[in-house]
XYZ file of C-alpha atoms in Angstrom:
662
model
C -1.486 71.841 -187.301
C -0.887 70.830 -190.939
C -1.599 67.266 -192.063
C 1.191 64.751 -192.007
C 2.071 62.578 -194.957
C 1.488 58.900 -194.324
C 1.630 55.539 -195.983
C -1.723 53.990 -197.017
C -2.219 50.614 -195.419
C -4.635 49.494 -198.226
C -1.743 49.546 -200.706
C 0.503 47.376 -198.578
C -0.674 44.109 -200.105
C -0.365 45.296 -203.680
C 3.193 46.610 -203.009
C 3.230 48.725 -206.148
C 6.288 50.667 -207.312
C 4.567 53.914 -206.313
C 4.113 52.578 -202.788
C 7.713 51.455 -202.697
C 8.846 54.909 -203.861
C 6.848 56.618 -201.116
C 8.224 54.096 -198.605
C 11.808 55.054 -199.516
C 11.006 58.679 -198.682
C 9.779 57.687 -195.222
C 12.843 55.512 -194.710
C 15.159 58.361 -195.661
C 13.328 60.632 -193.227
C 13.709 58.040 -190.463
C 17.464 57.751 -191.119
C 17.901 61.515 -190.955
C 15.903 61.650 -187.733
C 18.117 58.948 -186.219
C 21.319 60.893 -187.014
C 19.893 64.139 -185.675
C 18.642 62.463 -182.505
C 22.111 61.081 -181.807
C 23.674 64.549 -182.172
C 20.921 66.130 -180.073
C 21.507 63.581 -177.337
C 25.236 64.308 -177.340
C 24.568 68.039 -176.958
C 22.125 67.500 -174.090
C 24.503 65.081 -172.390
C 27.183 67.733 -172.641
C 24.889 70.220 -170.890
C 24.176 67.641 -168.215
C 27.898 66.880 -167.848
C 28.681 70.582 -167.550
C 26.075 70.889 -164.830
C 27.615 67.947 -162.981
C 31.053 69.525 -163.380
C 29.576 72.753 -162.020
C 28.525 70.878 -158.895
C 32.006 69.453 -158.417
C 33.594 72.831 -159.237
C 31.556 74.763 -156.684
C 32.297 72.102 -154.075
C 36.036 72.303 -154.814
C 35.908 76.097 -154.820
C 34.290 76.122 -151.389
C 37.055 73.922 -149.982
C 39.754 76.042 -151.616
C 38.327 79.249 -150.122
C 38.583 77.720 -146.657
C 42.178 76.586 -147.369
C 43.379 80.204 -147.729
C 43.509 80.565 -143.959
C 45.892 77.607 -143.680
C 48.414 79.033 -146.156
C 51.637 80.295 -144.598
C 52.062 83.564 -146.477
C 55.299 85.406 -145.783
C 53.490 88.708 -146.427
C 50.177 88.484 -144.562
C 49.218 92.142 -144.159
C 45.444 92.641 -144.507
C 44.693 88.920 -144.589
C 42.122 89.099 -141.756
C 39.565 90.878 -143.936
C 40.281 88.532 -146.818
C 39.894 85.429 -144.638
C 36.517 86.517 -143.224
C 35.242 87.363 -146.706
C 36.362 84.040 -148.108
C 34.677 82.167 -145.258
C 31.374 83.850 -146.085
C 31.740 83.090 -149.786
C 32.520 79.473 -148.913
C 29.117 79.168 -147.239
C 27.501 80.758 -150.271
C 29.258 78.255 -152.527
C 27.969 75.347 -150.407
C 24.382 76.598 -150.772
C 24.905 77.188 -154.474
C 26.301 73.693 -154.806
C 23.017 72.315 -153.476
C 21.086 74.229 -156.144
C 23.407 73.018 -158.895
C 23.038 69.432 -157.707
C 19.239 69.667 -157.843
C 19.353 71.262 -161.300
C 21.605 68.471 -162.562
C 19.066 65.865 -161.340
C 16.194 67.684 -163.081
C 18.130 67.892 -166.339
C 18.843 64.183 -166.196
C 15.175 63.279 -165.606
C 13.372 65.776 -167.835
C 15.855 66.497 -170.640
C 18.296 63.651 -171.253
C 16.042 60.682 -170.346
C 13.187 61.491 -172.840
C 15.621 61.701 -175.756
C 17.257 58.413 -174.753
C 13.823 56.737 -174.549
C 12.804 58.092 -177.957
C 15.991 56.797 -179.542
C 15.924 53.403 -177.836
C 12.183 52.751 -178.265
C 10.827 54.450 -181.360
C 13.867 54.673 -183.612
C 15.046 51.189 -182.690
C 11.552 49.792 -183.382
C 11.463 51.351 -186.846
C 14.895 49.964 -187.633
C 13.869 46.461 -186.503
C 10.645 46.490 -188.516
C 12.562 47.613 -191.574
C 14.789 44.554 -191.320
C 11.799 42.205 -190.922
C 10.048 43.803 -193.882
C 13.102 43.277 -196.026
C 13.324 39.592 -195.109
C 9.643 39.002 -195.835
C 9.899 40.761 -199.197
C 12.865 38.604 -200.202
C 11.092 35.438 -199.149
C 7.976 36.428 -201.182
C 10.085 37.143 -204.256
C 11.738 33.714 -204.034
C 8.415 31.858 -203.698
C 6.948 33.761 -206.647
C 9.957 32.915 -208.770
C 9.529 29.233 -207.865
C 5.844 29.334 -208.638
C 6.508 30.986 -212.001
C 8.846 28.168 -213.054
C 6.163 25.404 -212.770
C 6.034 23.304 -216.093
C 3.116 23.690 -218.460
C 2.968 20.198 -220.137
C 3.509 17.958 -217.232
C 1.554 19.532 -214.438
C 1.860 17.953 -211.086
C -1.083 18.858 -209.013
C 0.610 17.995 -205.791
C 3.708 20.134 -206.492
C 1.541 22.910 -207.780
C -0.503 22.869 -204.613
C 2.605 22.932 -202.415
C 4.158 25.833 -204.310
C 0.904 27.748 -204.222
C 0.614 27.195 -200.523
C 4.170 28.447 -200.076
C 3.427 31.600 -202.095
C 0.351 32.304 -200.027
C 2.302 31.982 -196.768
C 5.086 34.274 -197.990
C 2.613 36.825 -199.266
C 0.771 36.832 -195.945
C 4.006 37.296 -194.018
C 5.023 40.171 -196.282
C 1.631 41.761 -195.883
C 1.805 41.538 -192.089
C 5.342 42.967 -191.879
C 4.510 45.763 -194.290
C 1.450 46.773 -192.278
C 3.473 46.904 -189.053
C 6.291 48.792 -190.791
C 3.914 51.320 -192.360
C 2.179 51.923 -189.028
C 5.484 52.540 -187.260
C 6.659 54.978 -189.944
C 3.375 56.866 -189.784
C 3.499 57.062 -185.971
C 7.131 58.245 -186.078
C 6.070 61.469 -187.760
C 4.085 62.389 -184.650
C 6.465 61.038 -182.055
C 9.491 62.933 -183.419
C 7.799 66.240 -182.801
C 7.010 65.328 -179.208
C 10.535 64.030 -178.711
C 11.934 67.433 -179.728
C 9.644 69.427 -177.398
C 9.664 67.422 -174.157
C 13.454 67.724 -173.382
C 13.409 71.467 -173.923
C 10.415 71.857 -171.663
C 12.252 69.939 -168.957
C 15.421 72.030 -169.436
C 13.453 75.288 -169.223
C 11.563 74.251 -166.093
C 14.788 73.169 -164.408
C 16.579 76.446 -165.145
C 13.594 78.541 -164.089
C 13.343 76.684 -160.817
C 17.116 77.101 -160.289
C 16.976 80.842 -160.918
C 13.925 81.335 -158.704
C 15.467 79.545 -155.755
C 18.771 81.307 -156.287
C 17.083 84.688 -156.314
C 15.166 83.873 -153.147
C 18.341 82.650 -151.458
C 20.802 85.421 -152.374
C 18.903 88.578 -153.305
C 18.169 89.760 -149.755
C 20.918 88.251 -147.630
C 23.851 89.175 -149.883
C 23.002 92.724 -150.921
C 24.615 94.381 -147.900
C 27.568 92.012 -147.859
C 28.334 92.465 -151.556
C 28.094 96.228 -151.135
C 30.710 96.249 -148.344
C 33.021 93.907 -150.260
C 32.697 96.098 -153.353
C 33.656 99.183 -151.336
C 36.687 97.376 -149.940
C 37.821 96.280 -153.407
C 37.414 99.819 -154.728
C 39.524 101.249 -151.888
C 42.229 98.689 -152.622
C 42.066 99.656 -156.289
C 42.573 103.321 -155.362
C 45.621 102.408 -153.269
C 46.949 100.291 -156.124
C 46.619 103.144 -158.619
C 48.384 105.541 -156.255
C 51.207 103.049 -155.688
C 51.446 102.373 -159.406
C 51.839 106.108 -160.061
C 54.629 106.312 -157.469
C 56.403 103.325 -158.961
C 56.005 104.788 -162.443
C 57.613 108.068 -161.314
C 60.397 106.174 -159.528
C 60.985 104.079 -162.610
C 61.318 107.173 -164.774
C 63.741 108.731 -162.290
C 65.850 105.584 -162.141
C 65.944 105.323 -165.929
C 66.909 108.985 -166.323
C 70.354 108.465 -164.773
C 73.573 108.626 -166.724
C 74.221 105.715 -169.075
C 77.666 105.285 -167.514
C 76.181 103.452 -164.517
C 75.480 100.490 -166.782
C 79.138 100.260 -167.788
C 80.969 97.833 -165.479
C 84.188 99.845 -165.285
C 83.232 103.504 -165.011
C 85.756 106.338 -165.001
C 87.208 106.332 -161.504
C 87.948 110.036 -161.701
C 84.223 110.843 -161.940
C 83.071 108.339 -159.306
C 83.324 108.851 -155.577
C 85.172 106.026 -153.806
C 84.018 105.553 -150.231
C 86.995 104.462 -148.152
C 85.106 104.570 -144.842
C 82.869 101.533 -145.397
C 82.429 99.109 -142.518
C 80.160 96.807 -144.536
C 80.011 95.955 -148.211
C 77.941 93.754 -150.512
C 78.029 92.902 -154.201
C 78.985 90.336 -156.811
C 82.604 89.155 -157.023
C 84.397 86.442 -158.958
C 85.965 83.767 -156.744
C 89.024 81.911 -158.035
C 88.951 78.126 -157.591
C 91.853 75.823 -158.354
C 90.874 72.906 -160.592
C 94.362 71.481 -161.045
C 98.015 72.182 -160.516
C 98.041 75.129 -162.922
C 94.402 75.512 -163.989
C 91.845 77.722 -162.282
C 88.205 78.646 -162.732
C 86.287 81.743 -161.703
C 82.788 81.630 -160.208
C 80.546 84.703 -159.916
C 78.959 84.793 -156.446
C 77.288 87.343 -154.201
C 79.478 88.394 -151.263
C 78.535 90.498 -148.246
C 80.052 91.343 -144.899
C 78.297 90.564 -141.623
C 80.103 91.880 -138.580
C 83.632 90.531 -138.856
C 82.739 87.779 -141.339
C 82.788 87.615 -145.117
C 79.710 85.737 -146.310
C 79.037 84.152 -149.697
C 75.605 83.409 -151.161
C 75.126 81.711 -154.547
C 72.230 82.883 -156.686
C 69.063 81.044 -155.716
C 70.314 80.084 -152.256
C 68.119 80.925 -149.261
C 70.958 82.162 -147.042
C 74.666 82.856 -147.217
C 77.513 80.893 -145.670
C 80.737 81.927 -143.971
C 83.650 82.135 -146.408
C 86.324 83.764 -144.182
C 86.796 85.511 -140.845
C 87.988 89.083 -141.471
C 89.141 89.973 -137.938
C 92.870 90.808 -137.973
C 93.170 89.566 -141.559
C 95.144 91.297 -144.292
C 94.054 92.251 -147.785
C 96.044 93.464 -150.752
C 95.909 93.726 -154.498
C 97.361 90.829 -156.467
C 98.462 90.589 -160.065
C 96.558 87.845 -161.929
C 97.627 87.159 -165.479
C 94.127 86.571 -166.830
C 92.077 88.983 -164.694
C 91.932 92.627 -163.631
C 90.957 94.146 -160.283
C 91.992 91.137 -158.197
C 92.745 91.165 -154.485
C 93.672 88.513 -151.930
C 92.537 88.066 -148.342
C 95.023 86.381 -146.018
C 94.647 84.938 -142.543
C 96.081 86.712 -139.464
C 99.027 84.294 -139.565
C 99.920 85.500 -143.062
C 98.731 82.377 -144.900
C 97.354 83.339 -148.350
C 93.590 82.923 -148.578
C 90.956 83.442 -151.240
C 91.474 85.571 -154.357
C 88.538 87.676 -155.554
C 87.924 89.840 -158.600
C 85.775 92.978 -158.645
C 83.951 94.158 -161.743
C 85.299 97.729 -161.667
C 88.098 99.761 -160.157
C 85.658 101.565 -157.855
C 84.307 98.294 -156.475
C 87.855 96.929 -156.281
C 89.128 99.795 -154.114
C 86.003 99.960 -151.949
C 86.167 96.228 -151.189
C 89.829 96.529 -150.163
C 89.090 99.518 -147.932
C 86.007 97.895 -146.385
C 87.864 94.663 -145.552
C 90.752 96.720 -144.182
C 88.376 98.625 -141.902
C 86.647 95.434 -140.740
C 89.982 93.737 -140.019
C 90.706 96.508 -137.495
C 87.429 95.551 -135.723
C 86.072 99.070 -136.108
C 82.560 97.617 -136.294
C 82.775 96.790 -132.559
C 83.126 100.472 -131.538
C 80.259 102.713 -130.449
C 80.452 104.916 -133.541
C 82.156 102.842 -136.258
C 81.470 105.345 -139.057
C 83.264 108.145 -137.236
C 86.176 105.891 -136.329
C 86.518 104.714 -139.932
C 86.509 108.298 -141.205
C 89.124 109.280 -138.627
C 91.474 106.388 -139.345
C 91.195 106.655 -143.111
C 91.809 110.406 -143.044
C 95.022 109.652 -141.181
C 95.947 106.848 -143.593
C 95.250 108.893 -146.717
C 97.358 111.759 -145.388
C 100.124 109.352 -144.462
C 100.514 107.426 -147.694
C 102.211 109.941 -149.980
C 105.188 108.005 -151.467
C 108.576 109.780 -151.303
C 110.986 108.788 -154.068
C 114.301 110.086 -152.684
C 115.925 111.391 -149.558
C 116.080 114.819 -151.047
C 112.410 115.190 -150.194
C 112.815 114.274 -146.530
C 112.688 117.875 -145.347
C 109.632 118.496 -147.541
C 107.967 115.426 -146.049
C 108.633 116.720 -142.558
C 106.931 119.994 -143.433
C 103.964 118.231 -144.972
C 103.838 115.979 -141.907
C 103.511 119.023 -139.661
C 100.766 120.367 -141.933
C 98.945 117.057 -141.737
C 99.192 117.129 -137.962
C 97.535 120.526 -137.903
C 94.843 119.275 -140.272
C 94.317 116.215 -138.104
C 93.945 118.484 -135.059
C 91.163 120.325 -136.844
C 89.510 117.038 -137.751
C 89.558 116.042 -134.083
C 87.153 118.889 -133.432
C 84.713 117.544 -135.975
C 84.916 113.755 -135.592
C 84.337 112.552 -132.014
C 86.566 109.867 -130.583
C 84.748 106.549 -130.564
C 87.077 104.323 -128.572
C 90.045 104.497 -126.268
C 92.329 102.940 -128.861
C 92.703 106.158 -130.866
C 94.652 108.140 -128.201
C 97.006 105.161 -127.742
C 97.741 105.108 -131.476
C 98.375 108.864 -131.522
C 100.808 108.481 -128.645
C 102.841 106.045 -130.765
C 102.644 107.613 -134.246
C 101.605 111.158 -134.998
C 98.516 111.380 -137.240
C 99.424 112.346 -140.796
C 102.936 110.929 -140.636
C 104.060 110.193 -144.228
C 104.963 106.626 -145.143
C 107.992 106.064 -147.388
C 107.794 103.003 -149.623
C 111.095 103.399 -151.483
C 113.441 104.763 -148.864
C 116.098 102.236 -149.938
C 117.590 103.433 -153.198
C 118.164 100.915 -156.033
C 121.730 99.733 -156.555
C 121.900 101.290 -160.011
C 121.072 104.740 -158.621
C 123.650 104.216 -155.899
C 126.353 103.345 -158.419
C 125.508 106.346 -160.608
C 125.674 108.708 -157.645
C 129.030 107.250 -156.488
C 130.839 107.516 -159.777
C 133.789 109.873 -159.432
C 133.182 110.820 -155.839
C 132.142 109.310 -152.538
C 128.459 109.457 -151.753
C 127.048 110.273 -148.347
C 124.566 107.621 -147.228
C 121.075 109.015 -146.480
C 121.323 107.590 -142.979
C 124.504 109.513 -142.183
C 126.907 106.628 -142.813
C 129.745 106.660 -145.319
C 129.467 103.971 -147.970
C 132.211 101.468 -148.605
C 131.638 98.510 -150.852
C 134.282 96.428 -149.125
C 132.398 96.387 -145.765
C 135.624 96.629 -143.648
C 133.747 96.239 -140.364
C 132.561 92.804 -141.530
C 136.148 91.564 -141.448
C 136.623 92.585 -137.798
C 133.098 91.797 -136.585
C 132.608 88.926 -134.175
C 129.078 88.332 -135.562
C 128.015 88.087 -139.176
C 124.512 86.926 -140.135
C 122.659 87.294 -143.486
C 118.889 87.269 -144.103
C 116.753 87.713 -147.237
C 114.306 90.598 -146.657
C 112.004 92.896 -148.598
C 111.523 96.502 -147.552
C 107.826 97.391 -147.020
C 107.960 100.949 -145.674
C 109.181 103.346 -143.012
C 107.706 106.204 -141.040
C 108.540 108.550 -138.190
C 107.348 107.563 -134.706
C 107.005 109.377 -131.401
C 108.427 106.813 -128.985
C 110.698 103.777 -128.784
C 109.790 102.635 -125.268
C 107.414 99.863 -126.376
C 107.197 97.292 -129.162
C 103.601 98.417 -129.801
C 104.978 101.262 -131.898
C 106.423 98.671 -134.314
C 103.138 96.738 -134.464
C 101.182 99.918 -135.196
C 103.688 100.912 -137.881
C 103.302 97.474 -139.481
C 99.536 97.901 -139.549
C 99.673 101.381 -141.068
C 102.277 100.418 -143.683
C 100.305 97.376 -144.813
C 97.068 99.384 -144.836
C 98.693 102.109 -146.905
C 99.995 99.558 -149.424
C 96.500 98.126 -149.729
C 94.874 101.538 -150.213
C 97.346 102.537 -152.930
C 97.643 99.031 -154.423
C 101.409 98.957 -153.910
C 102.397 95.328 -153.711
C 105.736 95.068 -155.525
C 108.855 95.100 -153.343
C 112.597 94.918 -153.870
C 114.539 92.028 -152.387
C 117.673 92.793 -150.358
C 120.116 90.989 -148.076
C 120.138 92.170 -144.483
C 123.598 91.648 -142.964
C 123.741 91.851 -139.178
C 127.158 92.254 -137.589
C 128.205 93.199 -134.098
C 128.549 96.799 -135.326
C 126.000 97.579 -138.050
C 122.879 96.568 -139.960
C 123.433 96.665 -143.723
C 121.021 96.294 -146.656
C 122.912 94.837 -149.610
C 121.799 94.491 -153.247
C 121.860 90.708 -153.964
C 123.024 91.145 -157.577
C 125.754 93.780 -157.287
C 126.631 93.261 -153.583
C 126.488 97.048 -153.211
C 125.420 98.364 -149.823
C 122.158 100.277 -150.081
C 121.825 101.426 -146.488
C 123.726 101.090 -143.232
C 122.613 101.537 -139.626
C 124.784 101.632 -136.535
C 123.656 98.809 -134.253
C 123.809 101.163 -131.299
C 121.168 103.381 -132.949
C 118.653 100.487 -132.993
C 116.616 101.155 -129.854
C 113.634 98.826 -130.393
C 112.998 95.753 -132.557
C 110.230 93.143 -132.742
C 108.590 90.550 -134.960
C 104.840 90.444 -135.599
C 102.981 88.258 -133.091
C 100.946 86.419 -135.769
C 102.648 86.973 -139.126
C 106.101 85.690 -138.147
C 107.727 86.938 -141.346
C 107.115 90.626 -140.525
C 109.865 92.339 -138.568
C 110.655 95.947 -137.743
C 113.090 98.074 -135.772
C 113.278 101.674 -134.524
C 116.314 103.847 -135.310
C 117.257 106.871 -133.229
C 119.129 109.398 -135.408
C 120.537 112.737 -134.146
C 119.386 115.843 -136.015
C 121.350 118.973 -136.859
C 119.241 120.927 -134.370
C 120.601 118.836 -131.516
C 117.439 116.812 -131.094
C 116.925 113.191 -132.053
C 114.384 111.710 -134.479
C 112.835 108.250 -134.285
C 111.962 106.217 -137.373
C 110.675 102.674 -137.710
C 111.477 100.392 -140.669
C 109.291 97.446 -141.622
C 110.569 94.413 -143.544
C 109.321 91.045 -144.672
C 111.754 88.157 -144.272
C 111.940 84.747 -145.909
C 112.738 83.279 -142.504
C 111.138 83.962 -139.147
C 111.421 87.524 -137.906
C 112.341 86.285 -134.450
C 115.694 85.063 -135.845
C 116.469 88.567 -137.053
C 115.503 89.949 -133.644
C 117.709 87.346 -131.991
C 120.658 88.338 -134.198
C 120.179 92.049 -133.421
C 119.920 91.301 -129.722
C 123.072 89.182 -129.893
C 124.944 91.954 -131.672
C 123.900 94.478 -129.032
C 125.000 92.067 -126.298
C 128.399 91.741 -127.961
C 128.731 95.533 -127.981
C 127.922 95.654 -124.279
C 130.293 92.876 -123.222
C 133.194 94.118 -125.352
C 134.070 96.384 -122.437
C 134.475 93.317 -120.229
C 136.851 90.714 -121.801
C 135.793 87.929 -119.444
C 132.080 88.388 -120.176
C 132.865 88.566 -123.902
C 134.798 85.308 -123.731
C 131.939 83.539 -121.978
C 129.480 84.779 -124.572
C 131.660 83.675 -127.480
C 132.097 80.214 -126.027
C 128.342 79.682 -126.221
C 128.228 80.315 -130.016
C 129.490 78.080 -132.898
C 132.163 79.326 -135.278
C 132.369 79.245 -139.059
C 135.505 78.325 -141.027
C 136.582 81.967 -141.178
C 136.069 82.532 -137.447
C 132.658 84.244 -137.543
C 129.966 83.497 -134.957
C 126.544 82.480 -136.205
C 123.097 81.987 -134.697
C 122.144 78.676 -133.201
C 119.523 76.592 -135.044
C 119.645 78.870 -138.075
C 119.719 77.630 -141.663
C 120.975 80.834 -143.297
C 124.506 81.107 -144.585
C 126.621 82.481 -141.754
C 129.795 82.826 -143.805
C 128.753 86.025 -145.452
C 127.982 84.398 -148.808
C 124.710 84.737 -150.698
C 121.851 82.916 -149.005
C 119.525 80.589 -150.814
C 117.526 82.287 -153.518
C 114.168 81.217 -152.160
C 111.554 83.948 -152.164
C 108.789 84.049 -149.610
C 105.276 85.079 -150.336
C 104.769 88.804 -150.413
C 103.350 90.423 -147.298
C 99.678 91.123 -147.706
C 97.788 94.064 -146.301
């Protein structure tokens, strides 16, 4: 080992500049050693702190591995193997935690403590001796300055002796402090080298002991276990790669579709509209009223569940009931600020929610799906087959006819549709007993006429210069001469919804079924505009009159009305069956469906009263008794009891009821 520089104690008393210069070098070295020791201690304390944190971390990890079993995972497939593996690793972590705790104790005793002792003992001692040496040197310098200022002429032996004694004491104190200081600086050169080696030896021994015990603990007992766990992880990795390849292929296939699917409103001509849906789901915009005239639209997720329409906001756990669809009606509505809107109404006809679809395809499919659900098809044994059957019939039956000139053509097409429907019966099995009952009332494929009542302008044009034959076989006369002689005259505001041929007039069910098919057809074809007319009921005829021109649009003999009824739930719907003789000698039956501003039962009551008047006209006494039970108007006409319409034949109030909804 090379020799170490040191301060000579013999030169301490002389305190020469050379000695002072060498002393400054030792002092500088001691200051550098102090700074380095502080940094070294911080680094070793960090290692010790990390080891302590490792103990706490392994302890926390062991607890967390055991907590996996207590987690309520929604998808717990394969968790048994994971739980058993984690339990084993938890035990391993507990054993490892014991080793880490022991290593942390060894690092504290053999690495951190020696450095702290070196700094607190040796470096602090050198710093203290340096301060004492400085004080002694200053005191010696002051006494020497005092001694040097003694006078030469007037010497005072007593003062001189006192000052000399003071100098000797200061010089002795300086000599003693310098010797102690020099010895400490010389010893520090040896102690610093030991202080650097001892902590590292302790750190190395602690780590070696930790590794040896860890190897003895885990090398034999964990080899087989780690091998099995590794095999399990590799098998899972293989499954993951196979699944990833499948998902990658599926992703490429999904992204290779036509770009038109991303467009909200695709071309309806190229898209297939499924009209046989018995359930539907997707996003719709719901209209909410925020004031008297202001509304807002909210985008929500809607889906059908049985006979219910459910709504689920984004982020919600489950959906809530928004409306019961059984026996409801749905139809397109015209919103000023939105396209593809439709309204769902209650069975009683009360308007309900208004929804907006994002495309025409979604718009039509939602209307068809709600229409199918409202018929309670979902309760049948084979709802898909029933929906296909009913919608085939409805699609064949909803070809609008614009004039009576096409009536014969419609009859031919009706017969063709019947034949087609017969062929379909061989393919689609009957699901419920309700289908034969419907076919007994209305033949499948019967066309529905939405504009059987001609506009007044067309009527006037066709009557210019010659008399026009009414499509119903009645001659037209704008003066209504029978109204002058009729004992009954009642006026109602109605809107024609549609008409169709029927097979029987022995039951009111035929009218109810016609109402359902007419409203369904309007919903399928989005036909929701109607023409308002005045229905005049006399004791002889039923007349439809244009409210603006007072021109008669259609006339029916009251004796030809063989059945009439109002809807059981939507009181504004009313219909009647007309029996008309054909040129072949047979008779045809047709039902006409209207929507009235007042209750349909009042119209039925007026028709029934008119038919009673016709019957009792043969018996004067019975006629007199009937007339006495009815009030008279100023012009001698009989009106209905408890009715608020104008019974004088004038124009009724111009109030317009809400449009019937399919």
